[in-house]
Short mmCIF file of C-alpha atoms in Angstrom, two decimals:
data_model
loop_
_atom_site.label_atom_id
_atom_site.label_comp_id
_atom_site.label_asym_id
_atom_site.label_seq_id
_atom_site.Cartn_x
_atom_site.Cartn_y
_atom_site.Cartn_z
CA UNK A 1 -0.05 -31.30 -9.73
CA UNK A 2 0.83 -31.61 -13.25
CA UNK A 3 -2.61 -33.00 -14.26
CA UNK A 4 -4.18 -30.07 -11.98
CA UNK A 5 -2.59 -27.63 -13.84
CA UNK A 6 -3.29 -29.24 -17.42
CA UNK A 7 -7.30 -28.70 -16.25
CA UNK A 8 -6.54 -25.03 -14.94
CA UNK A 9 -5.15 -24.15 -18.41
CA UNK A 10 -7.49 -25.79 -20.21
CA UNK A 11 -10.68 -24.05 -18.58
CA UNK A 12 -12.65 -21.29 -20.34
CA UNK A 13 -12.04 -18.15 -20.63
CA UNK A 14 -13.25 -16.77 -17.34
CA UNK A 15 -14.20 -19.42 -15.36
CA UNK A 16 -11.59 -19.76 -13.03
CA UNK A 17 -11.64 -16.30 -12.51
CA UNK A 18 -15.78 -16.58 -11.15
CA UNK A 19 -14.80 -19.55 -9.32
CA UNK A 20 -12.01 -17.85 -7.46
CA UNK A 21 -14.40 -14.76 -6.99
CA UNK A 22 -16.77 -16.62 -5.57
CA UNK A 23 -14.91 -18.45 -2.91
CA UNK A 24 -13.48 -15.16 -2.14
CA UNK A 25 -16.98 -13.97 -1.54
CA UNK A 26 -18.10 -16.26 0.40
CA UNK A 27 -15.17 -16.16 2.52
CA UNK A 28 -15.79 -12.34 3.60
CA UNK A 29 -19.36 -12.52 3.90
CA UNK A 30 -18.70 -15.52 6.33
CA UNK A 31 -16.09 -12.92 8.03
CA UNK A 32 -18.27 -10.00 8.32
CA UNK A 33 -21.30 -12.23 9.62
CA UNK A 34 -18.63 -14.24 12.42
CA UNK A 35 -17.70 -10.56 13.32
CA UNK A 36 -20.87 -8.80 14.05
CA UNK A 37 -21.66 -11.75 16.12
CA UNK A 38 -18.42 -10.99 18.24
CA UNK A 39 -18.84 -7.87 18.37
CA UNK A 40 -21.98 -8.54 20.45
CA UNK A 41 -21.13 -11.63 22.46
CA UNK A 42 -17.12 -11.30 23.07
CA UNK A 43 -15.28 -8.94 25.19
CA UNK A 44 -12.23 -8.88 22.31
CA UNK A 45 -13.89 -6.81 19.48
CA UNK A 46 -13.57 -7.63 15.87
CA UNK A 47 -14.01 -4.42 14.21
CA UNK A 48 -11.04 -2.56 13.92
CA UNK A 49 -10.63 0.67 16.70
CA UNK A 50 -9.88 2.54 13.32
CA UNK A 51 -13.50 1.56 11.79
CA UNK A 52 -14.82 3.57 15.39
CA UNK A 53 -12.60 6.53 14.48
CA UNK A 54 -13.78 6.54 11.11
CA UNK A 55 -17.26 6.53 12.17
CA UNK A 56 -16.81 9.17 14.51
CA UNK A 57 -15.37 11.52 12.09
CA UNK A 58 -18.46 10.64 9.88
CA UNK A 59 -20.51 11.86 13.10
CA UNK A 60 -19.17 15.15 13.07
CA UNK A 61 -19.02 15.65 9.53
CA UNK A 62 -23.01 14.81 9.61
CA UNK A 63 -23.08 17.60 12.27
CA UNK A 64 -21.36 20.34 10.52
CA UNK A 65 -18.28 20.13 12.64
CA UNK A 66 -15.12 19.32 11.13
CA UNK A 67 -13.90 15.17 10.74
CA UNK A 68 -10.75 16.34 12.81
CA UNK A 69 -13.20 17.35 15.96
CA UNK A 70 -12.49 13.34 16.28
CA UNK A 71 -9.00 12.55 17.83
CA UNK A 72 -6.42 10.83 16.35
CA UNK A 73 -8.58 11.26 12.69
CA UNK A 74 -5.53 11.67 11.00
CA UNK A 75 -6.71 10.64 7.29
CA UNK A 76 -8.62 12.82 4.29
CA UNK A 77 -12.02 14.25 4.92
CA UNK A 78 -13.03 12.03 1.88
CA UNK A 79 -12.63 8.76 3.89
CA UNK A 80 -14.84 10.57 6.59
CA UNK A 81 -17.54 11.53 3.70
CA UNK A 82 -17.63 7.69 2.90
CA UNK A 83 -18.42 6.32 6.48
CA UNK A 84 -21.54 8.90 6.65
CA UNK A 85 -23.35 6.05 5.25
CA UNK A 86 -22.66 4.24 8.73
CA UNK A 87 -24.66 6.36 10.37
CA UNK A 88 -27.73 6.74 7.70
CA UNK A 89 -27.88 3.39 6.28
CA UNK A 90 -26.16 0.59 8.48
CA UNK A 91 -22.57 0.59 10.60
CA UNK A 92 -21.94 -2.48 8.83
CA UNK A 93 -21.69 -0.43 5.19
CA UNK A 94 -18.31 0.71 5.46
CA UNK A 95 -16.87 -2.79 6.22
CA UNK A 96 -19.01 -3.97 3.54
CA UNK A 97 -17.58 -1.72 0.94
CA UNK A 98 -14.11 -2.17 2.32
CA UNK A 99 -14.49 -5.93 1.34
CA UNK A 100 -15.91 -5.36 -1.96
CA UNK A 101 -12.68 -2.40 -2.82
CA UNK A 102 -10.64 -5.81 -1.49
CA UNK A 103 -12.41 -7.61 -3.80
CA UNK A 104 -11.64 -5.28 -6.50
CA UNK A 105 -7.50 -5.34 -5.87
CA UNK A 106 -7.82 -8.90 -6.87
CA UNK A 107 -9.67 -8.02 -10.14
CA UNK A 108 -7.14 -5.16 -11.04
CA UNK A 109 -3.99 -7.74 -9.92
CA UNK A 110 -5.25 -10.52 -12.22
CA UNK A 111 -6.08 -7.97 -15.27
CA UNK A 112 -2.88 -6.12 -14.91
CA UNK A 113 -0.95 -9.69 -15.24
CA UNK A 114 -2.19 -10.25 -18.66
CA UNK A 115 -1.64 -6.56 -20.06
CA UNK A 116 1.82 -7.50 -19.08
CA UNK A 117 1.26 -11.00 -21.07
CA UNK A 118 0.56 -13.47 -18.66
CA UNK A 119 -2.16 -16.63 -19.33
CA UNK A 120 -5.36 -16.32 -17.87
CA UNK A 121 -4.52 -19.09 -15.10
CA UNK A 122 -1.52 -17.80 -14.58
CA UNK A 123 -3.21 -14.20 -13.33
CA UNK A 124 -6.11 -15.77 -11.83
CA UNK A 125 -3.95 -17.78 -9.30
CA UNK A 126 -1.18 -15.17 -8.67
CA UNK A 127 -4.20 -12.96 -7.47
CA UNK A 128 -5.28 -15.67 -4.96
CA UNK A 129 -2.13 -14.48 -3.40
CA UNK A 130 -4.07 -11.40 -1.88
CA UNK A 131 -7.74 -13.03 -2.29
CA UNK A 132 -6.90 -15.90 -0.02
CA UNK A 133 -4.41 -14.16 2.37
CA UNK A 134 -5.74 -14.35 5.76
CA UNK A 135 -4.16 -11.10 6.88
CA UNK A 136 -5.63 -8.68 4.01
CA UNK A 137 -8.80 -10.29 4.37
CA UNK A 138 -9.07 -9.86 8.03
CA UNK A 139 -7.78 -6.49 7.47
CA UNK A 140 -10.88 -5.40 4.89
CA UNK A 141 -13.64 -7.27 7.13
CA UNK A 142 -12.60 -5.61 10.19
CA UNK A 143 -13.23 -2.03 8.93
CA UNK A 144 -9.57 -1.02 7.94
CA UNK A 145 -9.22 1.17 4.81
CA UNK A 146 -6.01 -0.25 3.23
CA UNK A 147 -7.84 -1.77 0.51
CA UNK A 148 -9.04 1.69 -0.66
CA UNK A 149 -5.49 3.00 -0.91
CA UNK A 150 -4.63 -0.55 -2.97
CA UNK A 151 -7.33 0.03 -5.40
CA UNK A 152 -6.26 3.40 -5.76
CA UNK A 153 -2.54 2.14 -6.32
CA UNK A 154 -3.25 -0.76 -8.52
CA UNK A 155 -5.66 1.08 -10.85
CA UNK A 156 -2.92 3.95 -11.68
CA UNK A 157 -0.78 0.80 -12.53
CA UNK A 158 -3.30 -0.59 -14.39
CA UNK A 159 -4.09 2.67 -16.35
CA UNK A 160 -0.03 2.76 -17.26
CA UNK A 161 -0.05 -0.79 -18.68
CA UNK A 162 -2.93 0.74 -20.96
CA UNK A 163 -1.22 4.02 -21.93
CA UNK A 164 -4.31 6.06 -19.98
CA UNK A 165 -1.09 8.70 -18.91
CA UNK A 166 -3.48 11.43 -17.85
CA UNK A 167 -6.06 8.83 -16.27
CA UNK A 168 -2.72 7.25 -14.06
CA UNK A 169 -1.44 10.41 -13.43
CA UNK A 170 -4.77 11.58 -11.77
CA UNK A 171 -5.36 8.41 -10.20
CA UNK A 172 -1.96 8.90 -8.57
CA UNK A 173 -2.51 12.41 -7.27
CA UNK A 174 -6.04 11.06 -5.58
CA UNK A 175 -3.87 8.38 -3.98
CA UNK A 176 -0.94 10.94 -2.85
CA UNK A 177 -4.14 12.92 -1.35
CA UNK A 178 -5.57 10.10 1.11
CA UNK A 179 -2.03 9.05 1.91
CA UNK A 180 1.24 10.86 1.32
CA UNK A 181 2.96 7.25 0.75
CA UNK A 182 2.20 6.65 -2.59
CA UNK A 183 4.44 9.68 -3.75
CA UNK A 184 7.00 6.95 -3.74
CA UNK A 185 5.51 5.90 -6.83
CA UNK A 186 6.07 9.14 -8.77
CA UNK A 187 9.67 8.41 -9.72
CA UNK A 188 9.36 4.90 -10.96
CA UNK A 189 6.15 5.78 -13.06
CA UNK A 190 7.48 8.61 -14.21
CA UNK A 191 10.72 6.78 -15.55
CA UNK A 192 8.68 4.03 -17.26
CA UNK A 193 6.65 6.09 -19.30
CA UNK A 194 10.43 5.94 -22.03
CA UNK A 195 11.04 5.92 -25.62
CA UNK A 196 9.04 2.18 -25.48
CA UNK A 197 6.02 3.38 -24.12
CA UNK A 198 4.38 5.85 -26.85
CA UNK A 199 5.79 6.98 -29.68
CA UNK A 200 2.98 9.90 -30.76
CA UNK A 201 3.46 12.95 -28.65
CA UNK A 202 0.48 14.53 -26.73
CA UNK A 203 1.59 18.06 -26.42
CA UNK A 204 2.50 20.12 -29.58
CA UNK A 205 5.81 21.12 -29.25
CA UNK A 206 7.19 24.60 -29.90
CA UNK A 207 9.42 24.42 -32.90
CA UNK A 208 6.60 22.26 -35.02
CA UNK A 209 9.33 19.73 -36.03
CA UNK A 210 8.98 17.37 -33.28
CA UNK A 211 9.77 17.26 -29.50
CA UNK A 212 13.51 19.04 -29.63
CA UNK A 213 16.83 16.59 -28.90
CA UNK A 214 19.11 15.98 -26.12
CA UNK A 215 19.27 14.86 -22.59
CA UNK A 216 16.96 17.15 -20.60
CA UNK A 217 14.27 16.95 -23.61
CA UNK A 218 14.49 13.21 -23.97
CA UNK A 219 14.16 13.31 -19.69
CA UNK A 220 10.97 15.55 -20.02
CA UNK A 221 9.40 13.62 -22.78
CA UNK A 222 5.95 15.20 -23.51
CA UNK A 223 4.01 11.48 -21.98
CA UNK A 224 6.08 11.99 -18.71
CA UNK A 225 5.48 15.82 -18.69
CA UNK A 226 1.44 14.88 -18.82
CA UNK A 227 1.72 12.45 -16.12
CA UNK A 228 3.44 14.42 -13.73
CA UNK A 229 0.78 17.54 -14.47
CA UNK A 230 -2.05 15.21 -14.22
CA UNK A 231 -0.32 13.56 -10.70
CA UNK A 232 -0.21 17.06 -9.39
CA UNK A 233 -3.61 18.45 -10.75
CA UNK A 234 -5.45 16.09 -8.77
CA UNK A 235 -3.04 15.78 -5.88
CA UNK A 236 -3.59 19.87 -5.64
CA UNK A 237 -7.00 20.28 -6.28
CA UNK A 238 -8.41 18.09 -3.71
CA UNK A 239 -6.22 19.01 -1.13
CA UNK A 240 -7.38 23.14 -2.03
CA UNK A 241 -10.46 21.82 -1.82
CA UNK A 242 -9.79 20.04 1.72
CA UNK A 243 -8.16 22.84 2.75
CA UNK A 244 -11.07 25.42 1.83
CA UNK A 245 -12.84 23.75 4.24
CA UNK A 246 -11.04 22.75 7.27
CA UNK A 247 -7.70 24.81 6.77
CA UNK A 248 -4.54 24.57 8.34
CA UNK A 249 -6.35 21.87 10.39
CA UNK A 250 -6.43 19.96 7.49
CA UNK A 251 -2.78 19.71 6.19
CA UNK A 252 -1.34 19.59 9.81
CA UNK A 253 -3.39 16.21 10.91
CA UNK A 254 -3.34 14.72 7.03
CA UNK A 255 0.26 15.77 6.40
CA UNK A 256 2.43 17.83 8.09
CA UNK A 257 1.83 15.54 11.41
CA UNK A 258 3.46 12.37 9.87
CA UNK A 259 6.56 14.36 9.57
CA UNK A 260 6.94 15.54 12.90
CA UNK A 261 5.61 12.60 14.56
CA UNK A 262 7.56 11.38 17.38
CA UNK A 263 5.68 7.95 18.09
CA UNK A 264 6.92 6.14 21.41
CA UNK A 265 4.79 3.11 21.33
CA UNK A 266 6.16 -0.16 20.12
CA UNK A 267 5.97 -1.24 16.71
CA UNK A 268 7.74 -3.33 14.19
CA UNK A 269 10.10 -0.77 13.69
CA UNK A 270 13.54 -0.62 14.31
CA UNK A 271 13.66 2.72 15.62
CA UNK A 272 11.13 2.31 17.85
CA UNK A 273 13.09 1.63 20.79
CA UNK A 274 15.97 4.59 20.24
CA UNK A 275 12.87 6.78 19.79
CA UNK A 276 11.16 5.97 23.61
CA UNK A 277 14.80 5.93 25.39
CA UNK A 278 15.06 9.81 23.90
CA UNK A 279 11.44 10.78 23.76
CA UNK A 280 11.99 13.82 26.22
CA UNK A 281 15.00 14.77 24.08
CA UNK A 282 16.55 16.67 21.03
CA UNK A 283 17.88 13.31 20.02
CA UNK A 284 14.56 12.56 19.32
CA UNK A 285 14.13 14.83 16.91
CA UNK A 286 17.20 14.19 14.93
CA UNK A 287 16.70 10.33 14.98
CA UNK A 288 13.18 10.89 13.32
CA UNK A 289 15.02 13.04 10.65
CA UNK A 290 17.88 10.60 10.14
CA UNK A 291 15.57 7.86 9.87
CA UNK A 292 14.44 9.23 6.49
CA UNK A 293 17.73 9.41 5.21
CA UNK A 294 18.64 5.39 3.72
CA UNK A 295 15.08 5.37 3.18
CA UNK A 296 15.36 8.03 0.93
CA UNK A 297 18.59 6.83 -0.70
CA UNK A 298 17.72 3.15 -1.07
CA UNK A 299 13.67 4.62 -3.12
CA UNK A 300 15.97 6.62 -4.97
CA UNK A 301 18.21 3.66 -5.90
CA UNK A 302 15.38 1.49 -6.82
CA UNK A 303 13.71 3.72 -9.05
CA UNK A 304 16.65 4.53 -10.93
CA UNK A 305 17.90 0.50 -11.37
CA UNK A 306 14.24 -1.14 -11.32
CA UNK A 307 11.90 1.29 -13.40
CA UNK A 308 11.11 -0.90 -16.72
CA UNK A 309 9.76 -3.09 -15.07
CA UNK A 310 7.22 -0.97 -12.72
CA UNK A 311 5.34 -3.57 -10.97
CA UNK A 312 8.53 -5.01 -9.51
CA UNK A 313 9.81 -1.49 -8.87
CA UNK A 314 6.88 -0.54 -7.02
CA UNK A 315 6.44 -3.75 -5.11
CA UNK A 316 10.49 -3.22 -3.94
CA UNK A 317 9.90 0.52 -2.87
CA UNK A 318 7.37 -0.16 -0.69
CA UNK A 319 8.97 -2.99 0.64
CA UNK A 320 11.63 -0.74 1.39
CA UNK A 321 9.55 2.63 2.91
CA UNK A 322 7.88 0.24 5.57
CA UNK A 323 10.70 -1.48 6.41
CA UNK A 324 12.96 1.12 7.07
CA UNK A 325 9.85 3.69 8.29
CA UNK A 326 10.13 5.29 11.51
CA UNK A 327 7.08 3.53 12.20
CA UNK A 328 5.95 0.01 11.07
CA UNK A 329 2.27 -1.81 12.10
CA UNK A 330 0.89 -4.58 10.57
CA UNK A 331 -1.69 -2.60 8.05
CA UNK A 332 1.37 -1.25 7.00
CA UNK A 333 1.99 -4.63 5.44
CA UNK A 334 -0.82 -4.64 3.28
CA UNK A 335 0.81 -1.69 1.44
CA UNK A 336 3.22 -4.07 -0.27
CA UNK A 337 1.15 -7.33 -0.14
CA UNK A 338 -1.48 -5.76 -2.94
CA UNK A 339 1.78 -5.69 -5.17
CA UNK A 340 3.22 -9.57 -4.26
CA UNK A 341 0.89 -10.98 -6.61
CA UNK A 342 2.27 -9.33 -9.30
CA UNK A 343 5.50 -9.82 -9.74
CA UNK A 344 4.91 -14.06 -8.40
CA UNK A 345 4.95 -14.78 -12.44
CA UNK A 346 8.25 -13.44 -13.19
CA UNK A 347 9.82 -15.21 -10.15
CA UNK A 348 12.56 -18.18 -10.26
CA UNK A 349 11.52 -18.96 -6.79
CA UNK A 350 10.97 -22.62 -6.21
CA UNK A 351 8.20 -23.73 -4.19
CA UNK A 352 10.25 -25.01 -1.69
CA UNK A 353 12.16 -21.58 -0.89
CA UNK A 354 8.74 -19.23 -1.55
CA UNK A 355 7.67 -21.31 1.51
CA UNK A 356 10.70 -21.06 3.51
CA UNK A 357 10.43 -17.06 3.16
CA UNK A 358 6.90 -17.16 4.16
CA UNK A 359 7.81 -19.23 7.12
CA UNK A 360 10.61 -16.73 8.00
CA UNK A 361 8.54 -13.79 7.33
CA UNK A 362 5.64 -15.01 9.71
CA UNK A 363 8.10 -16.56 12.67
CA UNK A 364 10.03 -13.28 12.73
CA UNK A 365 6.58 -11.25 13.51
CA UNK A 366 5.63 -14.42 15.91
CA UNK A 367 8.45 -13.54 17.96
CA UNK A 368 7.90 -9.69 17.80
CA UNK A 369 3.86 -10.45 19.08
CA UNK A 370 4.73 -12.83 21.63
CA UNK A 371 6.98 -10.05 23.35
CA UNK A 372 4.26 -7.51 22.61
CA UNK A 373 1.98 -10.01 24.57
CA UNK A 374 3.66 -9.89 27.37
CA UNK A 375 3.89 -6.02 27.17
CA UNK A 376 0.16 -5.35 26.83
CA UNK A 377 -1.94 -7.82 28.61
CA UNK A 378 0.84 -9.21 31.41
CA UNK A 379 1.88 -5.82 32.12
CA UNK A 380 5.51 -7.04 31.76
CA UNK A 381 8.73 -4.48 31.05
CA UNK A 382 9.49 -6.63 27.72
CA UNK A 383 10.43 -3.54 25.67
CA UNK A 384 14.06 -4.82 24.91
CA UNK A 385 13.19 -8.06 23.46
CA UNK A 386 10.52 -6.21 21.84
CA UNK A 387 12.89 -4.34 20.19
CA UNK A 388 15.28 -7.32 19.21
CA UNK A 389 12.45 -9.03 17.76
CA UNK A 390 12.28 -6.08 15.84
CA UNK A 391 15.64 -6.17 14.77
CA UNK A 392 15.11 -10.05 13.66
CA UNK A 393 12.23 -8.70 11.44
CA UNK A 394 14.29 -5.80 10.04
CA UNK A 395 16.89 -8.93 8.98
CA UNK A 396 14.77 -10.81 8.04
CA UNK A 397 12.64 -8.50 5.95
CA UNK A 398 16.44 -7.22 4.36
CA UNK A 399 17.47 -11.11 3.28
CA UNK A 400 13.32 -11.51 1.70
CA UNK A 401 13.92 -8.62 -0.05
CA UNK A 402 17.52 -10.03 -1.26
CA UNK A 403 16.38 -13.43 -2.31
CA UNK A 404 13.08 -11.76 -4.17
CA UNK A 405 15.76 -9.58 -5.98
CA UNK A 406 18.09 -12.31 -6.53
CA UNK A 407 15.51 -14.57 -7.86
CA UNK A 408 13.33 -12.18 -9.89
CA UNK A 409 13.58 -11.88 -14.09
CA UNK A 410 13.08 -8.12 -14.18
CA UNK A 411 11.56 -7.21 -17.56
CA UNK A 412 10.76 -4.12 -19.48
CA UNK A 413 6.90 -3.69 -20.20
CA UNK A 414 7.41 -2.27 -23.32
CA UNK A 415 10.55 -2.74 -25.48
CA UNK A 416 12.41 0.39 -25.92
CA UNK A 417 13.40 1.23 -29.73
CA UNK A 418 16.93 1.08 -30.38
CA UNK A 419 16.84 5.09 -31.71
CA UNK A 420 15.32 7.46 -29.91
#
């Protein structure tokens, strides 16, 4: 291991990086090829029933009819513009640029790792973490989004680490607009742009001596003032736009719905099954509401304790929003997994317990599937032991999250000057 390592290191500039690229390319294309094929001949699909919807949207958006005209579209109009090339070029393009935005992640996960100072090798491998990961790369190959949100998300991240503030903060909004999720990033970026990460002020400010003292002023630092506008520029503009052109429609399936939503069906989350014994009820209601509220108090927590170092602080609130969500499915996973890689360097993990976690990670959502099995193709009432295997994954989800915490050297980006 030692001697592999010593030839890693000593490789040029680059290298590893094409090498690792081009395994990963060869293992999609392989995908996308295998899954066209079983497509054709199986009677278990590969594409993703999403990649349908999407394309279906696309259909009516070709026809002058709005994306939403497609049921259960519940996603931006822009995603719909995209898949329009489906239907005039090939149904394989959108899967096709899916993989190649999946692709991308790893680039932006291995180039944010050295702005924060790690080696070469060390970046290249930690982004194998997400290259090489069966479960994002099914998820890209079979027609699922995610990895258009994650490039999103990791190139506002990547924009921070190179003091771009009005770049990250529009690159934020546009995320915030295709999925209201990301707005859990808002605080922690916000906090980390501090007295470390720019001295020169980019708005005048009023008095001409200087951005004025105290508290609130040293809060609302000019850099964090710019990010927020820009965050809320974008985030506003394309959702005027949107709604110009599909209305109320518009922000009721995109946004307002995910508040309201009272979802019955099983799922990794813990609410799940309170939610289907009180579906016909007020209860309901008030359990979707009070679901939001540790959510909200353990993001605000985070932020406030974890911002200087922003990659960790991001990875850990979204850890925490799909665990404790209302509503938890596997793609939700991939929301956190695009972050893993980048906090692996500043981990005291051993080997030994990284693979213990992993094994406790996938045995807990072994156990949740096998139940669902039963549930969906034996027809069997298995919905309590569907819902303690979600409980097992709630626990064991909590202690991951503990040990990563426990074991992590949490690190400020940029050192913060002693005087303000």
């Amino acid at each position: 291991m030692e001697k592999m390592w010593t030839y890693l290191q000593g490789l040029p500039p680059g290298k590893l990086w094409r090498y690792v690229l081009a395994v990963s390319v060869l293992i999609r294309v392989g995908l996308l090829a295998f899954g066209e094929w079983q497509d054709r001949n199986m009677a278990v699909k590969f594409t993703d029933v999403d990649y349908r919807v999407f394309t279906d949207a696309a259909q009516h958006v070709l026809e002058g009819r709005s994306p939403y005209a497609r049921a259960t579209y519940r996603y931006t109009p822009l995603l719909a513009y995209l898949m329009v090339f489906n239907l005039t070029v090939h149904e394989c393009v959108g899967k096709v640029m899916f993989a190649l935005l999946d692709l991308a992640v790893g680039w932006f996960i291995q180039s944010v790792l050295k702005l924060a100072g790690s080696t070469e090798a060390v970046s290249v491998l930690s982004s194998c973490a997400w290259l090489f990961n069966p479960l994002t790369v099914a998820v890209s190959t079979r027609g699922n989004a995610e990895s258009l949100l994650a490039v999103i998300v990791l190139s506002c991240l990547w924009l921070l680490y190179k003091k771009h503030t009005i770049a990250a903060g529009l690159m934020l909004g546009v995320a915030t607009h295709c999925k209201l999720f990301p707005v859990i990033y808002a605080l922690p970026m916000f906090l980390f742009i501090d007295q470390g990460y720019g001295a020169r002020p980019l708005i005048p400010s009023w008095s001409g001596r200087g951005w004025p003292k105290g508290p609130v002023s040293r809060f609302l630092r000019p850099q964090r003032l710019v990010f927020a506008v820009s965050a809320a520029v974008s985030f506003l503009a394309l959702s005027a736009w949107m709604y110009h052109w599909y209305g109320h429609e518009f922000l009721h399936e995109t946004y307002l719905y995910h508040f309201i939503r009272k979802d019955n069906r099983h799922n990794f989350s813990l609410y799940f099954y309170p939610l289907y014994l009180t579906w016909r009820s007020r209860l309901s209601s008030l359990l979707s509401l009070a679901a939001f509220l540790p959510q909200a108090v353990l993001l605000l927590v985070s932020s406030v304790v974890l911002y200087r170092d922003v990659a960790l602080c991001c990875f850990v609130v979204t850890f925490i929003f799909v665990t404790f969500n209302k509503v938890c499915t596997s793609q939700y996973f991939i929301w956190y997994l695009c972050l893993l890689p980048l906090i692996l360097p500043n981990t005291r993990l051993s080997t030994r317990r990284g693979c213990f976690l992993v094994f406790v990670w996938g045995t807990a959502q072994a156990l949740w599937l096998t139940a669902a099995y039963h549930l969906e193709f034996q027809g069997r009432n298995t919905f309590l032991y569907i819902w303690m295997a979600s409980a097992i994954f709630f626990c064991s989800n909590a202690f991951i999250l503990i040990q990563i915490l426990t074991h992590s050297r949490a690190s400020a980006v940029f050192p913060t000057p002693k005087k303000d």
